[in-house]
Tab-separated table of C-alpha atoms and ligand atoms in Angstrom:
chain	number	residue	atom	x	y	z
F	8	MET	CA	23.796	4.475	-5.086
F	9	ALA	CA	25.378	6.036	-8.183
F	10	GLU	CA	23.316	6.309	-11.339
F	11	GLY	CA	23.697	3.308	-13.620
F	12	GLU	CA	25.224	1.157	-10.899
F	13	ASN	CA	23.546	-2.226	-10.633
F	14	LYS	CA	21.246	-2.555	-7.661
F	15	LYS	CA	22.040	-5.231	-5.117
F	16	ILE	CA	19.814	-8.279	-5.180
F	17	ILE	CA	17.869	-9.436	-2.149
F	18	TYR	CA	16.255	-12.851	-1.775
F	19	SER	CA	14.097	-14.268	0.974
F	20	ALA	CA	11.088	-16.505	1.576
F	21	VAL	CA	8.679	-17.758	4.212
F	22	GLN	CA	6.999	-21.163	4.228
F	23	PRO	CA	3.203	-21.278	3.945
F	24	SER	CA	3.139	-23.705	6.854
F	25	GLY	CA	0.585	-21.883	9.007
F	26	ASN	CA	-0.368	-18.492	10.355
F	27	LEU	CA	2.577	-16.131	10.592
F	28	THR	CA	3.782	-15.141	14.028
F	29	ILE	CA	5.098	-11.807	15.214
F	30	GLY	CA	8.524	-13.546	15.077
F	31	ASN	CA	8.232	-13.946	11.314
F	32	TYR	CA	7.195	-10.330	11.087
F	33	ALA	CA	9.911	-8.892	13.330
F	34	GLY	CA	12.688	-11.183	12.107
F	35	ALA	CA	11.908	-11.170	8.413
F	36	ILE	CA	9.027	-9.381	6.674
F	37	ARG	CA	9.401	-6.045	8.454
F	38	ASN	CA	12.928	-5.815	7.041
F	39	TRP	CA	11.893	-6.860	3.569
F	40	VAL	CA	9.581	-3.871	3.345
F	41	ARG	CA	12.433	-1.491	4.075
F	42	LEU	CA	14.769	-3.194	1.599
F	43	GLN	CA	12.363	-3.037	-1.346
F	44	GLU	CA	12.916	0.726	-1.568
F	45	GLU	CA	16.559	0.365	-2.515
F	46	TYR	CA	17.221	-3.073	-3.922
F	47	ASP	CA	16.026	-5.600	-6.464
F	48	CYS	CA	14.024	-7.937	-4.272
F	49	PHE	CA	12.638	-11.431	-4.795
F	50	TYR	CA	10.310	-12.647	-2.049
F	51	ALA	CA	8.911	-16.141	-2.381
F	52	ILE	CA	6.283	-18.274	-0.713
F	53	ALA	CA	8.305	-21.419	-0.065
F	54	ASP	CA	5.736	-24.148	-0.690
F	55	LEU	CA	8.350	-26.694	-1.818
F	56	HIS	CA	10.000	-26.273	1.565
F	57	ALA	CA	6.702	-26.486	3.422
F	58	ILE	CA	5.961	-30.060	2.292
F	59	THR	CA	9.105	-31.356	4.025
F	60	VAL	CA	6.770	-31.735	6.988
F	61	ARG	CA	3.259	-33.096	6.467
F	62	GLN	CA	0.757	-30.540	5.194
F	63	GLU	CA	-2.900	-30.974	4.431
F	64	PRO	CA	-3.264	-30.079	0.732
F	65	GLU	CA	-6.304	-27.805	1.159
F	66	LYS	CA	-4.695	-25.991	4.058
F	67	LEU	CA	-1.437	-25.557	2.178
F	68	ARG	CA	-3.324	-23.938	-0.707
F	69	ARG	CA	-5.184	-21.656	1.689
F	70	HIS	CA	-2.045	-20.709	3.605
F	71	THR	CA	-0.299	-19.882	0.328
F	72	LEU	CA	-2.962	-17.369	-0.649
F	73	GLU	CA	-3.110	-15.995	2.886
F	74	LEU	CA	0.635	-15.518	2.906
F	75	ALA	CA	0.458	-13.621	-0.377
F	76	ALA	CA	-2.182	-11.338	1.187
F	77	THR	CA	-0.021	-10.934	4.289
F	78	TYR	CA	3.011	-9.933	2.220
F	79	LEU	CA	0.978	-7.204	0.545
F	80	ALA	CA	-0.769	-6.142	3.754
F	81	CYS	CA	2.601	-5.748	5.502
F	82	GLY	CA	3.609	-3.274	2.821
F	83	LEU	CA	5.390	-5.252	0.118
F	84	ASP	CA	4.723	-3.575	-3.187
F	85	PRO	CA	4.476	-5.806	-6.277
F	86	GLU	CA	5.792	-2.919	-8.385
F	87	LYS	CA	8.978	-2.863	-6.353
F	88	CYS	CA	9.604	-6.562	-5.727
F	89	ALA	CA	8.788	-9.930	-7.268
F	90	LEU	CA	6.294	-11.749	-5.031
F	91	TYR	CA	5.760	-15.311	-6.145
F	92	VAL	CA	5.148	-18.930	-5.244
F	93	GLN	CA	8.285	-21.080	-5.312
F	94	SER	CA	6.627	-24.041	-7.083
F	95	HIS	CA	5.591	-21.745	-9.955
F	96	VAL	CA	9.247	-21.453	-10.974
F	97	PRO	CA	10.666	-24.886	-11.863
F	98	GLN	CA	14.281	-23.681	-11.780
F	99	HIS	CA	14.343	-23.991	-7.975
F	100	ALA	CA	13.931	-27.755	-7.995
F	101	GLU	CA	16.179	-28.100	-11.034
F	102	LEU	CA	19.104	-26.222	-9.542
F	103	CYS	CA	18.581	-28.037	-6.254
F	104	TRP	CA	19.314	-31.309	-8.016
F	105	VAL	CA	22.647	-30.069	-9.299
F	106	LEU	CA	23.579	-28.582	-5.914
F	107	ASN	CA	22.742	-31.883	-4.235
F	108	THR	CA	25.743	-33.337	-5.999
F	109	LEU	CA	27.976	-30.736	-4.334
F	110	THR	CA	26.597	-31.151	-0.833
F	111	TYR	CA	27.796	-33.832	1.538
F	112	VAL	CA	25.356	-35.942	3.510
F	113	GLY	CA	27.490	-35.217	6.571
F	114	GLU	CA	27.073	-31.464	6.390
F	115	ALA	CA	23.346	-31.618	5.637
F	116	SER	CA	22.737	-33.956	8.565
F	117	ARG	CA	24.625	-31.618	10.919
F	118	MET	CA	22.219	-28.703	10.327
F	119	THR	CA	20.506	-27.648	13.551
F	120	GLN	CA	17.085	-27.313	11.936
F	121	PHE	CA	17.347	-30.811	10.453
F	122	LYS	CA	18.166	-32.237	13.865
F	123	ASP	CA	15.345	-30.281	15.550
F	124	LYS	CA	12.753	-31.180	12.938
F	125	SER	CA	13.857	-34.833	12.882
F	126	ALA	CA	13.299	-34.977	16.630
F	127	LYS	CA	9.926	-33.262	16.323
F	128	HIS	CA	8.713	-35.372	13.386
F	129	ALA	CA	10.410	-38.651	14.243
F	130	ASP	CA	7.887	-40.608	12.168
F	131	ASN	CA	8.638	-38.616	9.018
F	132	ILE	CA	12.356	-38.003	8.607
F	133	ASN	CA	12.135	-37.793	4.840
F	134	MET	CA	14.813	-36.974	2.254
F	135	GLY	CA	13.250	-33.545	1.684
F	136	LEU	CA	13.830	-32.590	5.295
F	137	MET	CA	17.533	-33.214	4.916
F	138	ASP	CA	17.589	-31.554	1.496
F	139	TYR	CA	15.831	-28.459	2.815
F	140	PRO	CA	18.937	-26.249	3.062
F	141	VAL	CA	20.139	-27.315	-0.395
F	142	LEU	CA	16.818	-26.202	-1.885
F	143	MET	CA	17.267	-22.979	0.035
F	144	ALA	CA	20.735	-22.578	-1.458
F	145	ALA	CA	19.194	-23.091	-4.907
F	146	ASP	CA	16.602	-20.373	-4.170
F	147	ILE	CA	19.246	-17.870	-3.193
F	148	LEU	CA	21.910	-18.692	-5.778
F	149	LEU	CA	19.500	-18.740	-8.741
F	150	TYR	CA	18.966	-14.999	-8.421
F	151	LEU	CA	22.634	-14.226	-7.691
F	152	ALA	CA	21.427	-12.646	-4.469
F	153	ASP	CA	23.838	-10.448	-2.547
F	154	CYS	CA	21.903	-10.467	0.710
F	155	VAL	CA	19.377	-12.701	2.430
F	156	PRO	CA	17.302	-11.017	5.165
F	157	VAL	CA	16.321	-13.707	7.684
F	158	GLY	CA	16.005	-14.351	11.406
F	159	VAL	CA	18.934	-15.803	13.348
F	160	ASP	CA	17.609	-19.376	13.037
F	161	GLN	CA	18.286	-19.349	9.270
F	162	LYS	CA	21.866	-18.077	9.455
F	163	GLN	CA	23.361	-21.553	9.338
F	164	HIS	CA	21.443	-22.299	6.138
F	165	VAL	CA	22.685	-19.156	4.445
F	166	GLU	CA	26.213	-20.133	5.461
F	167	LEU	CA	25.730	-23.509	3.796
F	168	ALA	CA	24.523	-21.690	0.650
F	169	ARG	CA	27.765	-19.706	0.728
F	170	ASP	CA	29.849	-22.883	1.024
F	171	ILE	CA	27.989	-24.510	-1.850
F	172	ALA	CA	28.426	-21.402	-4.040
F	173	ILE	CA	32.167	-21.300	-3.358
F	174	ARG	CA	32.492	-25.011	-4.007
F	175	PHE	CA	30.655	-24.758	-7.331
F	176	ASN	CA	32.717	-21.738	-8.400
F	177	ASN	CA	35.960	-23.528	-7.541
F	178	ARG	CA	34.990	-26.627	-9.437
F	179	TYR	CA	33.320	-25.143	-12.522
F	180	GLY	CA	34.488	-21.529	-12.679
F	181	GLU	CA	32.944	-18.282	-11.437
F	182	THR	CA	29.147	-18.690	-11.624
F	183	PHE	CA	27.446	-17.812	-8.357
F	184	ARG	CA	27.626	-14.761	-6.177
F	185	VAL	CA	28.411	-15.642	-2.557
F	186	PRO	CA	25.448	-14.350	-0.499
F	187	GLU	CA	25.519	-12.657	2.908
F	188	PRO	CA	22.892	-13.207	5.600
F	189	LEU	CA	21.265	-9.939	6.663
F	190	ILE	CA	20.232	-10.185	10.275
F	191	ARG	CA	18.980	-7.262	12.293
F	192	ARG	CA	20.238	-6.658	15.751
F	193	ASP	CA	16.735	-6.255	17.156
F	194	GLY	CA	13.845	-8.650	16.662
F	195	ALA	CA	15.908	-11.297	14.868
F	196	SER	CA	15.100	-13.922	17.450
F	197	ILE	CA	11.722	-13.593	19.119
F	198	ARG	CA	11.273	-16.348	21.712
F	199	SER	CA	8.239	-18.373	22.759
F	200	LEU	CA	6.089	-16.531	25.331
F	201	GLN	CA	5.722	-19.749	27.324
F	202	ASP	CA	9.290	-21.028	27.093
F	203	PRO	CA	11.834	-18.371	26.131
F	204	ALA	CA	14.455	-21.078	25.613
F	205	LYS	CA	12.646	-21.896	22.353
F	206	LYS	CA	12.120	-19.609	19.381
F	207	MET	CA	8.561	-18.476	18.724
F	208	SER	CA	7.379	-20.771	15.944
F	209	LYS	CA	4.206	-20.920	13.897
F	210	SER	CA	4.011	-24.652	14.431
F	211	ASP	CA	4.285	-24.717	18.249
F	212	GLU	CA	1.613	-26.947	19.833
F	213	ASN	CA	1.050	-24.554	22.728
F	214	PRO	CA	-1.382	-21.889	21.451
F	215	ASN	CA	-0.153	-19.374	24.049
F	216	ALA	CA	3.479	-19.658	22.957
F	217	ALA	CA	3.095	-17.579	19.808
F	218	VAL	CA	1.249	-14.417	18.883
F	219	PHE	CA	-0.106	-14.704	15.368
F	220	LEU	CA	-0.500	-11.826	12.960
F	221	SER	CA	-4.152	-12.869	12.778
F	222	ASP	CA	-4.791	-12.687	16.551
F	223	ASP	CA	-7.407	-10.148	17.601
F	224	ARG	CA	-6.657	-7.504	20.207
F	225	ASP	CA	-8.074	-9.442	23.176
F	226	THR	CA	-6.122	-12.556	22.255
F	227	VAL	CA	-2.907	-10.555	21.888
F	228	LEU	CA	-3.399	-8.909	25.297
F	229	ARG	CA	-4.251	-12.230	26.924
F	230	LYS	CA	-1.182	-13.988	25.508
F	231	PHE	CA	1.116	-11.237	26.729
F	232	ARG	CA	-0.571	-11.211	30.132
F	233	ARG	CA	0.250	-14.916	30.448
F	234	ALA	CA	3.811	-14.578	29.153
F	235	VAL	CA	6.459	-16.170	31.367
F	236	THR	CA	8.691	-13.662	33.200
F	237	ASP	CA	10.479	-14.051	36.558
F	238	SER	CA	9.981	-13.122	40.199
F	239	GLU	CA	12.325	-10.136	40.229
F	240	ASN	CA	10.057	-7.344	39.031
F	241	SER	CA	12.784	-5.407	37.249
F	242	ILE	CA	12.456	-4.570	33.574
F	243	ARG	CA	15.868	-4.948	32.001
F	244	ALA	CA	17.383	-7.185	29.340
F	245	SER	CA	19.839	-9.772	30.561
F	246	GLU	CA	20.704	-13.392	29.919
F	247	GLU	CA	19.333	-14.398	33.321
F	248	LYS	CA	15.994	-12.822	32.449
F	249	PRO	CA	15.030	-14.465	29.136
F	250	GLY	CA	11.274	-13.819	29.463
F	251	VAL	CA	11.598	-10.101	30.206
F	252	SER	CA	14.366	-9.705	27.601
F	253	ASN	CA	12.087	-11.256	25.008
F	254	LEU	CA	9.240	-8.889	25.871
F	255	LEU	CA	11.650	-5.963	25.623
F	256	SER	CA	12.831	-7.036	22.199
F	257	ILE	CA	9.240	-7.525	21.009
F	258	TYR	CA	8.386	-4.058	22.302
F	259	SER	CA	11.415	-2.497	20.630
F	260	ALA	CA	10.626	-4.180	17.297
F	261	PHE	CA	7.005	-3.027	17.345
F	262	ALA	CA	7.450	0.421	18.883
F	263	GLY	CA	10.418	1.196	16.635
F	264	CYS	CA	12.904	1.927	19.418
F	265	THR	CA	16.026	0.253	20.783
F	266	VAL	CA	15.961	-2.187	23.693
F	267	GLU	CA	17.851	0.393	25.789
F	268	GLU	CA	15.153	2.982	25.075
F	269	ALA	CA	12.486	0.434	25.981
F	270	GLU	CA	14.258	-0.264	29.293
F	271	LYS	CA	14.184	3.468	30.074
F	272	THR	CA	10.497	3.740	29.179
F	273	PHE	CA	9.587	0.989	31.659
F	274	GLU	CA	12.061	1.758	34.409
F	275	GLY	CA	10.451	1.337	37.828
F	276	ARG	CA	7.156	0.004	36.451
F	277	GLY	CA	5.539	-3.325	37.303
F	278	TYR	CA	5.340	-6.417	35.082
F	279	GLY	CA	1.550	-6.167	34.727
F	280	GLU	CA	1.727	-2.674	33.284
F	281	PHE	CA	4.711	-3.622	31.108
F	282	LYS	CA	2.968	-6.663	29.602
F	283	LEU	CA	-0.125	-4.621	28.867
F	284	ALA	CA	1.946	-1.957	27.091
F	285	VAL	CA	3.757	-4.572	24.995
F	286	GLY	CA	0.433	-6.177	24.057
F	287	GLU	CA	-1.140	-2.852	23.122
F	288	THR	CA	1.825	-1.821	21.003
F	289	VAL	CA	1.749	-5.114	19.121
F	290	ALA	CA	-2.045	-5.023	18.684
F	291	ASP	CA	-1.849	-1.475	17.299
F	292	VAL	CA	0.616	-2.556	14.621
F	293	LEU	CA	-1.403	-5.669	13.741
F	294	ALA	CA	-4.822	-4.013	13.384
F	295	PRO	CA	-4.258	-2.253	10.018
F	296	ILE	CA	-2.375	-5.280	8.635
F	297	GLN	CA	-5.324	-7.529	9.519
F	298	ALA	CA	-7.850	-5.185	7.928
F	299	GLU	CA	-5.841	-4.975	4.719
F	300	GLN	CA	-5.255	-8.731	4.618
F	301	LYS	CA	-8.973	-9.353	4.941
F	302	ARG	CA	-9.721	-6.925	2.137
F	303	LEU	CA	-7.124	-8.552	-0.132
F	304	LEU	CA	-8.370	-12.071	0.559
F	305	SER	CA	-11.773	-11.117	-0.764
F	306	ASP	CA	-10.135	-10.424	-4.137
F	307	ARG	CA	-8.513	-13.694	-5.093
F	308	ARG	CA	-8.303	-12.731	-8.757
F	309	TYR	CA	-6.071	-9.803	-7.866
F	310	LEU	CA	-3.841	-11.974	-5.652
F	311	THR	CA	-3.538	-14.583	-8.402
F	312	GLU	CA	-2.515	-11.882	-10.890
F	313	ILE	CA	0.150	-10.516	-8.563
F	314	LEU	CA	1.604	-13.989	-8.035
F	315	LYS	CA	1.549	-14.671	-11.764
F	316	GLY	CA	3.406	-11.444	-12.514
F	317	GLY	CA	5.942	-12.188	-9.770
F	318	ALA	CA	6.540	-15.710	-11.085
F	319	GLU	CA	7.156	-14.371	-14.586
F	320	ARG	CA	9.819	-12.007	-13.290
F	321	ALA	CA	11.394	-14.715	-11.175
F	322	TYR	CA	11.305	-17.153	-14.087
F	323	LYS	CA	13.133	-14.734	-16.372
F	324	ALA	CA	15.734	-13.838	-13.784
F	325	SER	CA	16.530	-17.425	-12.819
F	326	ARG	CA	16.471	-19.046	-16.252
F	327	LYS	CA	19.789	-17.456	-17.214
F	328	THR	CA	21.552	-18.772	-14.132
F	329	LEU	CA	20.219	-22.277	-14.594
F	330	SER	CA	21.295	-22.524	-18.225
F	331	LYS	CA	24.745	-21.250	-17.288
F	332	VAL	CA	24.944	-23.939	-14.607
F	333	TYR	CA	23.828	-26.635	-17.046
F	334	ARG	CA	26.493	-25.504	-19.499
F	335	LYS	CA	29.213	-25.417	-16.837
F	336	VAL	CA	28.498	-28.903	-15.526
F	337	GLY	CA	28.578	-30.253	-19.071
F	338	PHE	CA	24.943	-30.894	-19.951
F	339	PHE	CA	24.460	-31.031	-23.698
F	340	GLN	CA	22.276	-28.131	-24.762
F	341	GLY	CA	22.272	-28.538	-28.539
F	342	GLU	CA	24.885	-27.549	-31.123
R	16	LIG	P1	7.884	-23.430	11.213
R	16	LIG	O1	7.454	-23.342	12.637
R	16	LIG	O2	6.826	-23.939	10.287
R	16	LIG	O3	9.213	-24.093	11.029
R	16	LIG	P2	8.738	-20.704	11.414
R	16	LIG	O4	7.784	-19.970	12.258
R	16	LIG	O5	10.041	-21.069	12.009
R	16	LIG	O6	8.062	-21.949	10.728
R	16	LIG	P3	9.754	-19.930	8.832
R	16	LIG	O7	8.871	-19.987	7.657
R	16	LIG	O8	10.698	-21.062	9.014
R	16	LIG	O9	8.922	-19.766	10.162
R	16	LIG	O10	10.573	-18.579	8.870
R	16	LIG	C1	10.328	-17.449	8.073
R	16	LIG	C2	11.252	-16.306	8.449
R	16	LIG	O11	10.924	-15.827	9.744
R	16	LIG	C3	12.740	-16.676	8.488
R	16	LIG	O12	13.508	-15.589	8.025
R	16	LIG	C4	12.994	-16.901	9.933
R	16	LIG	O13	14.344	-16.669	10.280
R	16	LIG	C5	12.084	-15.852	10.554
R	16	LIG	N1	11.672	-16.253	11.894
R	16	LIG	C6	10.949	-17.341	12.223
R	16	LIG	N2	10.730	-17.396	13.537
R	16	LIG	C7	11.340	-16.299	14.059
R	16	LIG	C8	11.472	-15.783	15.383
R	16	LIG	N3	10.938	-16.416	16.407
R	16	LIG	N4	12.151	-14.627	15.561
R	16	LIG	C9	12.682	-13.976	14.520
R	16	LIG	N5	12.597	-14.408	13.238
R	16	LIG	C10	11.943	-15.552	13.006
R	17	LIG	N1	13.828	-21.792	5.194
R	17	LIG	C1	13.372	-20.450	5.285
R	17	LIG	C2	12.423	-20.063	4.197
R	17	LIG	C3	13.207	-19.976	2.967
R	17	LIG	C4	14.212	-19.028	2.679
R	17	LIG	C5	14.686	-19.359	1.383
R	17	LIG	C6	14.743	-17.952	3.374
R	17	LIG	C7	13.113	-20.805	1.897
R	17	LIG	N2	13.998	-20.430	0.941
R	17	LIG	C8	15.700	-18.620	0.800
R	17	LIG	C9	15.769	-17.236	2.767
R	17	LIG	C10	16.236	-17.576	1.503
R	17	LIG	C11	12.762	-20.253	6.615
R	17	LIG	O1	12.692	-19.153	6.982
R	17	LIG	N3	12.383	-21.251	7.288
């Protein structure tokens, strides 16, 4: 990038809704670490989003601090990016309100995640669940983000954020930048180890479906040993082999190679050996992250300071956008 040229802005977040899975790592955080070297990055802990499904207050608080420690342990550097808790910056909820008036109930109710979560939490289809992508649009647009690194499952939400930005700009004049989703070819959609038709999710009821960043080596190896494959005994990626394809993409994300290279590595080998190798590769990456996370969690004062500093940066960056929005929509802001 040429000297003096403004750096691109990156925005992303994860909900503190439980232990992170290797899907969150491969699809999101791993990429954030790379991006912080070159861009202005804002990475939030999306607690406002998390309460759209029921959370126990004490657990939510604990998961928030654990997620902050995970961010740092995965290599995010608070000098290079703003790491903060979404609810510490009131502009998110404020902009969301304005954007709600530009979003149609029809389009929000057509979102895949809304339909999935409504089915899963049929006793709690609350307004927040439907508003979820609008709050996400507010997150992204507040910082005038150029790119949003996420897994495939969030692409539709980023597209809605784009539509809302364009709609606002058309109605009130150029205000928001129209963001692009940034989705990696590999690792962007890690599937459940028990049912590869589903994405690996931190809130799956089946404990063997997901590998958590906090799982110890034996647990990781056991979960991979039990992973669903097929009866063919041939290690190649293909639509008819969702279990094996998933293991190959996990391996490629954690070993730092392409799926084609992974196929070559395991050519002619048996499933047992393959699963063990995938498990070992994942466990090797997780071990130093776990050690660092544990160390960080024993220093809550430090974590609190980092989050405070991140929130101050985020506050400053987003305040300008919000007051511009308030002016554009016609809110009186004093003579
Ligand atoms: P929940 O189960 O509580 O809905 P989740 O596991 O789906 O949570 P999120 O907090 O919604 O996790 O997602 C955080 C980030 O991780 C997003 O960028 C999302 O796209 C990415 N992500 C989540 N699951 C996967 C997956 N299985 N493969 C790749 N990326 C994923
Ligand atoms: N909904 C996202 C988390 C999230 C997010 C965002 C991601 C909240 N706000 C803004 C990107 C940009 C998820 O991954 N479930």
